[in-house]
Amino acid sequence: KPVFAPLGRARTTPRPAAGPAMSEVEETINRIRTHKGVTGIVIVNSEGVPIRSTFENKQTLQYSALISQLASKARSVVRDLDPQNDLTFLRIRSKKHEIMVAPDREYILIVIQDPNADQNA
């Protein structure tokens, strides 16, 4: 059984009291998913534990562990260079993927996309 809540599945239980905030999160996730080339989204907590994902369990755990470590190291580098500064966004591009990382205090949003999606159309 996955350790995260997969995205895009219908809820069968009522929303908690923080419903509007959750629906805002759902809307944002759905908006991101519709962008051209997006292959997946992972949301991890501050400890790197996956909370939501569009990937299968194995890929989710791999992206969660590796990207949260990289984001932590990148944040340290930014702060070492200037203690008054902080990491706001990290973009990693390879031949096959582009990984966009938006760290926050409590969560990290990871979006993976195909950088060649516009060329493959």
Short mmCIF file of N, CA and C in Angstrom, two decimals:
data_model
loop_
_atom_site.label_atom_id
_atom_site.label_comp_id
_atom_site.label_asym_id
_atom_site.label_seq_id
_atom_site.Cartn_x
_atom_site.Cartn_y
_atom_site.Cartn_z
N LYS A 1 0.85 -1.18 0.00
CA LYS A 1 0.00 0.00 0.00
C LYS A 1 0.89 1.24 0.00
N PRO A 2 0.61 2.21 -0.87
CA PRO A 2 1.45 3.40 -0.94
C PRO A 2 1.44 4.18 0.37
N VAL A 3 2.56 4.87 0.63
CA VAL A 3 2.68 5.67 1.85
C VAL A 3 2.21 7.10 1.62
N PHE A 4 1.65 7.37 0.47
CA PHE A 4 1.23 8.72 0.12
C PHE A 4 -0.18 8.65 -0.44
N ALA A 5 -0.79 9.80 -0.59
CA ALA A 5 -2.13 9.87 -1.16
C ALA A 5 -2.00 10.21 -2.64
N PRO A 6 -2.29 9.27 -3.54
CA PRO A 6 -2.16 9.55 -4.97
C PRO A 6 -3.07 10.70 -5.39
N LEU A 7 -2.60 11.46 -6.35
CA LEU A 7 -3.38 12.58 -6.87
C LEU A 7 -4.39 12.10 -7.90
N GLY A 8 -5.44 12.86 -8.08
CA GLY A 8 -6.36 12.60 -9.15
C GLY A 8 -7.41 11.54 -8.84
N ARG A 9 -7.49 11.06 -7.65
CA ARG A 9 -8.48 10.07 -7.28
C ARG A 9 -9.61 10.74 -6.52
N ALA A 10 -10.82 10.26 -6.72
CA ALA A 10 -11.97 10.86 -6.05
C ALA A 10 -11.93 10.57 -4.55
N ARG A 11 -12.32 11.56 -3.76
CA ARG A 11 -12.40 11.39 -2.30
C ARG A 11 -13.71 10.73 -1.96
N THR A 12 -13.67 9.77 -1.05
CA THR A 12 -14.90 9.13 -0.61
C THR A 12 -15.26 9.56 0.80
N THR A 13 -14.34 10.29 1.45
CA THR A 13 -14.62 10.77 2.80
C THR A 13 -14.82 12.28 2.75
N PRO A 14 -15.58 12.83 3.69
CA PRO A 14 -15.78 14.28 3.70
C PRO A 14 -14.48 15.03 3.95
N ARG A 15 -14.42 16.22 3.43
CA ARG A 15 -13.22 17.05 3.63
C ARG A 15 -13.15 17.52 5.07
N PRO A 16 -11.92 17.69 5.61
CA PRO A 16 -11.79 18.22 6.96
C PRO A 16 -12.19 19.69 7.01
N ALA A 17 -12.16 20.27 8.19
CA ALA A 17 -12.57 21.66 8.39
C ALA A 17 -11.80 22.63 7.50
N ALA A 18 -10.56 22.29 7.16
CA ALA A 18 -9.73 23.16 6.32
C ALA A 18 -10.05 22.93 4.85
N GLY A 19 -11.29 22.67 4.51
CA GLY A 19 -11.73 22.37 3.16
C GLY A 19 -11.33 23.37 2.11
N PRO A 20 -11.57 24.68 2.31
CA PRO A 20 -11.21 25.64 1.27
C PRO A 20 -9.73 25.62 0.94
N ALA A 21 -8.89 25.47 1.95
CA ALA A 21 -7.45 25.42 1.70
C ALA A 21 -7.10 24.18 0.89
N MET A 22 -7.73 23.05 1.23
CA MET A 22 -7.46 21.81 0.51
C MET A 22 -7.95 21.91 -0.92
N SER A 23 -9.11 22.51 -1.15
CA SER A 23 -9.60 22.63 -2.52
C SER A 23 -8.70 23.56 -3.33
N GLU A 24 -8.11 24.54 -2.67
CA GLU A 24 -7.16 25.43 -3.34
C GLU A 24 -5.92 24.64 -3.76
N VAL A 25 -5.47 23.74 -2.90
CA VAL A 25 -4.33 22.88 -3.22
C VAL A 25 -4.68 21.99 -4.41
N GLU A 26 -5.86 21.38 -4.37
CA GLU A 26 -6.31 20.52 -5.47
C GLU A 26 -6.37 21.30 -6.78
N GLU A 27 -6.90 22.50 -6.74
CA GLU A 27 -7.00 23.32 -7.95
C GLU A 27 -5.61 23.63 -8.50
N THR A 28 -4.68 23.96 -7.62
CA THR A 28 -3.32 24.27 -8.04
C THR A 28 -2.67 23.05 -8.67
N ILE A 29 -2.82 21.90 -8.03
CA ILE A 29 -2.25 20.66 -8.56
C ILE A 29 -2.84 20.35 -9.92
N ASN A 30 -4.13 20.46 -10.05
CA ASN A 30 -4.78 20.17 -11.33
C ASN A 30 -4.34 21.14 -12.41
N ARG A 31 -4.14 22.40 -12.04
CA ARG A 31 -3.68 23.40 -13.01
C ARG A 31 -2.28 23.05 -13.49
N ILE A 32 -1.39 22.65 -12.56
CA ILE A 32 -0.02 22.28 -12.91
C ILE A 32 -0.02 21.05 -13.81
N ARG A 33 -0.87 20.07 -13.49
CA ARG A 33 -0.91 18.82 -14.26
C ARG A 33 -1.29 19.05 -15.72
N THR A 34 -2.03 20.12 -16.01
CA THR A 34 -2.48 20.36 -17.37
C THR A 34 -1.43 21.06 -18.23
N HIS A 35 -0.34 21.53 -17.62
CA HIS A 35 0.71 22.18 -18.40
C HIS A 35 1.38 21.17 -19.33
N LYS A 36 1.73 21.63 -20.50
CA LYS A 36 2.36 20.79 -21.50
C LYS A 36 3.66 20.18 -20.98
N GLY A 37 3.80 18.89 -21.12
CA GLY A 37 5.04 18.22 -20.76
C GLY A 37 5.14 17.74 -19.33
N VAL A 38 4.21 18.13 -18.45
CA VAL A 38 4.29 17.71 -17.05
C VAL A 38 4.03 16.21 -16.99
N THR A 39 5.00 15.48 -16.42
CA THR A 39 4.86 14.03 -16.31
C THR A 39 4.50 13.59 -14.89
N GLY A 40 4.73 14.46 -13.91
CA GLY A 40 4.37 14.09 -12.56
C GLY A 40 4.60 15.18 -11.55
N ILE A 41 3.93 15.01 -10.40
CA ILE A 41 4.04 15.96 -9.29
C ILE A 41 4.21 15.17 -8.01
N VAL A 42 5.12 15.64 -7.16
CA VAL A 42 5.30 15.04 -5.84
C VAL A 42 5.32 16.17 -4.82
N ILE A 43 4.61 15.99 -3.73
CA ILE A 43 4.66 16.94 -2.62
C ILE A 43 5.20 16.19 -1.42
N VAL A 44 6.26 16.72 -0.83
CA VAL A 44 6.87 16.09 0.34
C VAL A 44 6.82 17.04 1.52
N ASN A 45 6.85 16.48 2.73
CA ASN A 45 6.88 17.34 3.91
C ASN A 45 8.32 17.74 4.22
N SER A 46 8.53 18.46 5.31
CA SER A 46 9.86 18.99 5.63
C SER A 46 10.89 17.89 5.91
N GLU A 47 10.42 16.67 6.22
CA GLU A 47 11.35 15.56 6.45
C GLU A 47 11.61 14.76 5.17
N GLY A 48 11.02 15.16 4.06
CA GLY A 48 11.21 14.44 2.81
C GLY A 48 10.26 13.28 2.62
N VAL A 49 9.23 13.18 3.45
CA VAL A 49 8.25 12.10 3.34
C VAL A 49 7.18 12.52 2.33
N PRO A 50 6.92 11.68 1.34
CA PRO A 50 5.92 12.04 0.33
C PRO A 50 4.51 12.09 0.92
N ILE A 51 3.80 13.14 0.56
CA ILE A 51 2.43 13.34 1.03
C ILE A 51 1.45 13.09 -0.11
N ARG A 52 1.77 13.62 -1.28
CA ARG A 52 0.92 13.46 -2.46
C ARG A 52 1.83 13.19 -3.65
N SER A 53 1.32 12.42 -4.60
CA SER A 53 2.11 12.13 -5.79
C SER A 53 1.23 11.63 -6.92
N THR A 54 1.68 11.87 -8.15
CA THR A 54 1.01 11.31 -9.31
C THR A 54 1.78 10.10 -9.84
N PHE A 55 2.92 9.79 -9.23
CA PHE A 55 3.75 8.66 -9.65
C PHE A 55 3.40 7.40 -8.88
N GLU A 56 3.91 6.30 -9.37
CA GLU A 56 3.83 5.03 -8.65
C GLU A 56 4.73 5.14 -7.42
N ASN A 57 4.56 4.23 -6.48
CA ASN A 57 5.25 4.28 -5.19
C ASN A 57 6.77 4.35 -5.33
N LYS A 58 7.36 3.51 -6.19
CA LYS A 58 8.83 3.46 -6.32
C LYS A 58 9.39 4.80 -6.79
N GLN A 59 8.79 5.36 -7.83
CA GLN A 59 9.26 6.65 -8.35
C GLN A 59 9.04 7.76 -7.33
N THR A 60 7.92 7.71 -6.65
CA THR A 60 7.60 8.72 -5.63
C THR A 60 8.66 8.73 -4.55
N LEU A 61 9.00 7.56 -4.04
CA LEU A 61 10.00 7.47 -2.98
C LEU A 61 11.37 7.92 -3.46
N GLN A 62 11.72 7.59 -4.70
CA GLN A 62 13.01 8.00 -5.24
C GLN A 62 13.09 9.52 -5.39
N TYR A 63 12.10 10.12 -6.03
CA TYR A 63 12.11 11.58 -6.18
C TYR A 63 12.07 12.27 -4.82
N SER A 64 11.25 11.77 -3.92
CA SER A 64 11.11 12.39 -2.60
C SER A 64 12.44 12.43 -1.87
N ALA A 65 13.11 11.30 -1.79
CA ALA A 65 14.36 11.21 -1.04
C ALA A 65 15.46 12.06 -1.69
N LEU A 66 15.65 11.88 -2.98
CA LEU A 66 16.78 12.54 -3.65
C LEU A 66 16.58 14.05 -3.78
N ILE A 67 15.40 14.47 -4.20
CA ILE A 67 15.18 15.91 -4.41
C ILE A 67 15.11 16.67 -3.10
N SER A 68 14.55 16.07 -2.05
CA SER A 68 14.52 16.78 -0.77
C SER A 68 15.94 16.96 -0.21
N GLN A 69 16.81 15.96 -0.42
CA GLN A 69 18.21 16.11 -0.01
C GLN A 69 18.91 17.21 -0.82
N LEU A 70 18.65 17.22 -2.12
CA LEU A 70 19.26 18.23 -2.99
C LEU A 70 18.76 19.63 -2.63
N ALA A 71 17.47 19.77 -2.37
CA ALA A 71 16.90 21.07 -2.00
C ALA A 71 17.50 21.55 -0.68
N SER A 72 17.69 20.64 0.25
CA SER A 72 18.28 20.99 1.54
C SER A 72 19.71 21.49 1.36
N LYS A 73 20.47 20.79 0.52
CA LYS A 73 21.85 21.19 0.25
C LYS A 73 21.88 22.54 -0.47
N ALA A 74 21.00 22.73 -1.44
CA ALA A 74 20.94 24.00 -2.18
C ALA A 74 20.58 25.14 -1.25
N ARG A 75 19.64 24.90 -0.34
CA ARG A 75 19.26 25.92 0.64
C ARG A 75 20.46 26.29 1.51
N SER A 76 21.23 25.29 1.93
CA SER A 76 22.43 25.54 2.75
C SER A 76 23.46 26.37 1.99
N VAL A 77 23.64 26.07 0.71
CA VAL A 77 24.60 26.82 -0.11
C VAL A 77 24.17 28.28 -0.20
N VAL A 78 22.88 28.52 -0.48
CA VAL A 78 22.38 29.89 -0.59
C VAL A 78 22.59 30.64 0.72
N ARG A 79 22.29 30.00 1.84
CA ARG A 79 22.44 30.65 3.15
C ARG A 79 23.90 30.85 3.52
N ASP A 80 24.77 29.91 3.13
CA ASP A 80 26.21 30.08 3.40
C ASP A 80 26.77 31.27 2.64
N LEU A 81 26.28 31.48 1.42
CA LEU A 81 26.73 32.61 0.63
C LEU A 81 26.20 33.93 1.17
N ASP A 82 24.97 33.91 1.68
CA ASP A 82 24.36 35.11 2.24
C ASP A 82 23.33 34.68 3.29
N PRO A 83 23.67 34.81 4.57
CA PRO A 83 22.77 34.38 5.65
C PRO A 83 21.40 35.07 5.63
N GLN A 84 21.28 36.20 4.94
CA GLN A 84 20.01 36.91 4.86
C GLN A 84 19.13 36.40 3.72
N ASN A 85 19.66 35.46 2.95
CA ASN A 85 18.97 34.97 1.76
C ASN A 85 18.39 33.58 2.02
N ASP A 86 17.50 33.11 1.13
CA ASP A 86 16.94 31.77 1.24
C ASP A 86 16.59 31.25 -0.14
N LEU A 87 16.58 29.94 -0.28
CA LEU A 87 16.24 29.30 -1.55
C LEU A 87 14.74 29.44 -1.80
N THR A 88 14.38 29.91 -2.99
CA THR A 88 12.96 30.05 -3.32
C THR A 88 12.54 29.11 -4.45
N PHE A 89 13.48 28.72 -5.31
CA PHE A 89 13.14 27.86 -6.44
C PHE A 89 14.41 27.20 -6.95
N LEU A 90 14.29 25.96 -7.40
CA LEU A 90 15.43 25.22 -7.94
C LEU A 90 14.97 24.52 -9.20
N ARG A 91 15.74 24.68 -10.27
CA ARG A 91 15.38 24.06 -11.55
C ARG A 91 16.55 23.23 -12.03
N ILE A 92 16.28 21.96 -12.33
CA ILE A 92 17.32 21.04 -12.79
C ILE A 92 16.88 20.53 -14.15
N ARG A 93 17.74 20.69 -15.14
CA ARG A 93 17.39 20.25 -16.49
C ARG A 93 18.42 19.25 -16.98
N SER A 94 17.91 18.14 -17.50
CA SER A 94 18.78 17.13 -18.11
C SER A 94 18.25 16.88 -19.52
N LYS A 95 18.84 15.94 -20.22
CA LYS A 95 18.37 15.64 -21.57
C LYS A 95 16.95 15.11 -21.59
N LYS A 96 16.59 14.33 -20.56
CA LYS A 96 15.29 13.68 -20.55
C LYS A 96 14.23 14.37 -19.70
N HIS A 97 14.66 15.07 -18.64
CA HIS A 97 13.69 15.65 -17.70
C HIS A 97 14.09 17.05 -17.27
N GLU A 98 13.08 17.75 -16.81
CA GLU A 98 13.30 19.02 -16.14
C GLU A 98 12.56 18.90 -14.81
N ILE A 99 13.29 19.13 -13.72
CA ILE A 99 12.71 19.00 -12.39
C ILE A 99 12.68 20.39 -11.77
N MET A 100 11.48 20.82 -11.41
CA MET A 100 11.31 22.13 -10.79
C MET A 100 10.92 21.92 -9.34
N VAL A 101 11.65 22.58 -8.46
CA VAL A 101 11.49 22.38 -7.03
C VAL A 101 11.14 23.71 -6.38
N ALA A 102 10.00 23.75 -5.71
CA ALA A 102 9.56 24.95 -5.00
C ALA A 102 9.49 24.62 -3.50
N PRO A 103 10.56 24.94 -2.77
CA PRO A 103 10.57 24.63 -1.34
C PRO A 103 9.81 25.68 -0.54
N ASP A 104 9.20 25.23 0.54
CA ASP A 104 8.51 26.11 1.47
C ASP A 104 8.96 25.68 2.87
N ARG A 105 8.47 26.32 3.90
CA ARG A 105 8.87 25.96 5.26
C ARG A 105 8.43 24.54 5.62
N GLU A 106 7.21 24.19 5.26
CA GLU A 106 6.66 22.89 5.66
C GLU A 106 6.63 21.85 4.56
N TYR A 107 6.64 22.28 3.29
CA TYR A 107 6.50 21.35 2.18
C TYR A 107 7.45 21.69 1.06
N ILE A 108 7.66 20.71 0.18
CA ILE A 108 8.41 20.93 -1.05
C ILE A 108 7.55 20.43 -2.20
N LEU A 109 7.32 21.28 -3.18
CA LEU A 109 6.59 20.89 -4.38
C LEU A 109 7.61 20.54 -5.45
N ILE A 110 7.48 19.34 -6.01
CA ILE A 110 8.39 18.86 -7.05
C ILE A 110 7.56 18.58 -8.29
N VAL A 111 7.92 19.23 -9.40
CA VAL A 111 7.22 19.01 -10.66
C VAL A 111 8.23 18.50 -11.67
N ILE A 112 7.91 17.39 -12.30
CA ILE A 112 8.79 16.79 -13.30
C ILE A 112 8.12 16.95 -14.65
N GLN A 113 8.89 17.42 -15.63
CA GLN A 113 8.33 17.55 -16.96
C GLN A 113 9.33 17.14 -18.02
N ASP A 114 8.82 16.90 -19.20
CA ASP A 114 9.64 16.55 -20.35
C ASP A 114 10.01 17.86 -21.05
N PRO A 115 11.30 18.23 -21.05
CA PRO A 115 11.68 19.51 -21.65
C PRO A 115 11.51 19.54 -23.16
N ASN A 116 11.35 18.36 -23.76
CA ASN A 116 11.21 18.29 -25.21
C ASN A 116 9.77 18.08 -25.65
N ALA A 117 8.81 18.27 -24.74
CA ALA A 117 7.40 18.00 -25.05
C ALA A 117 6.92 18.84 -26.21
N ASP A 118 7.35 20.10 -26.30
CA ASP A 118 6.90 20.96 -27.38
C ASP A 118 7.49 20.52 -28.73
N GLN A 119 8.68 19.90 -28.70
CA GLN A 119 9.31 19.42 -29.93
C GLN A 119 8.73 18.09 -30.39
N ASN A 120 8.17 17.32 -29.44
CA ASN A 120 7.62 16.01 -29.78
C ASN A 120 6.19 16.09 -30.31
N ALA A 121 5.59 17.27 -30.22
CA ALA A 121 4.18 17.41 -30.63
C ALA A 121 4.05 17.44 -32.12
#
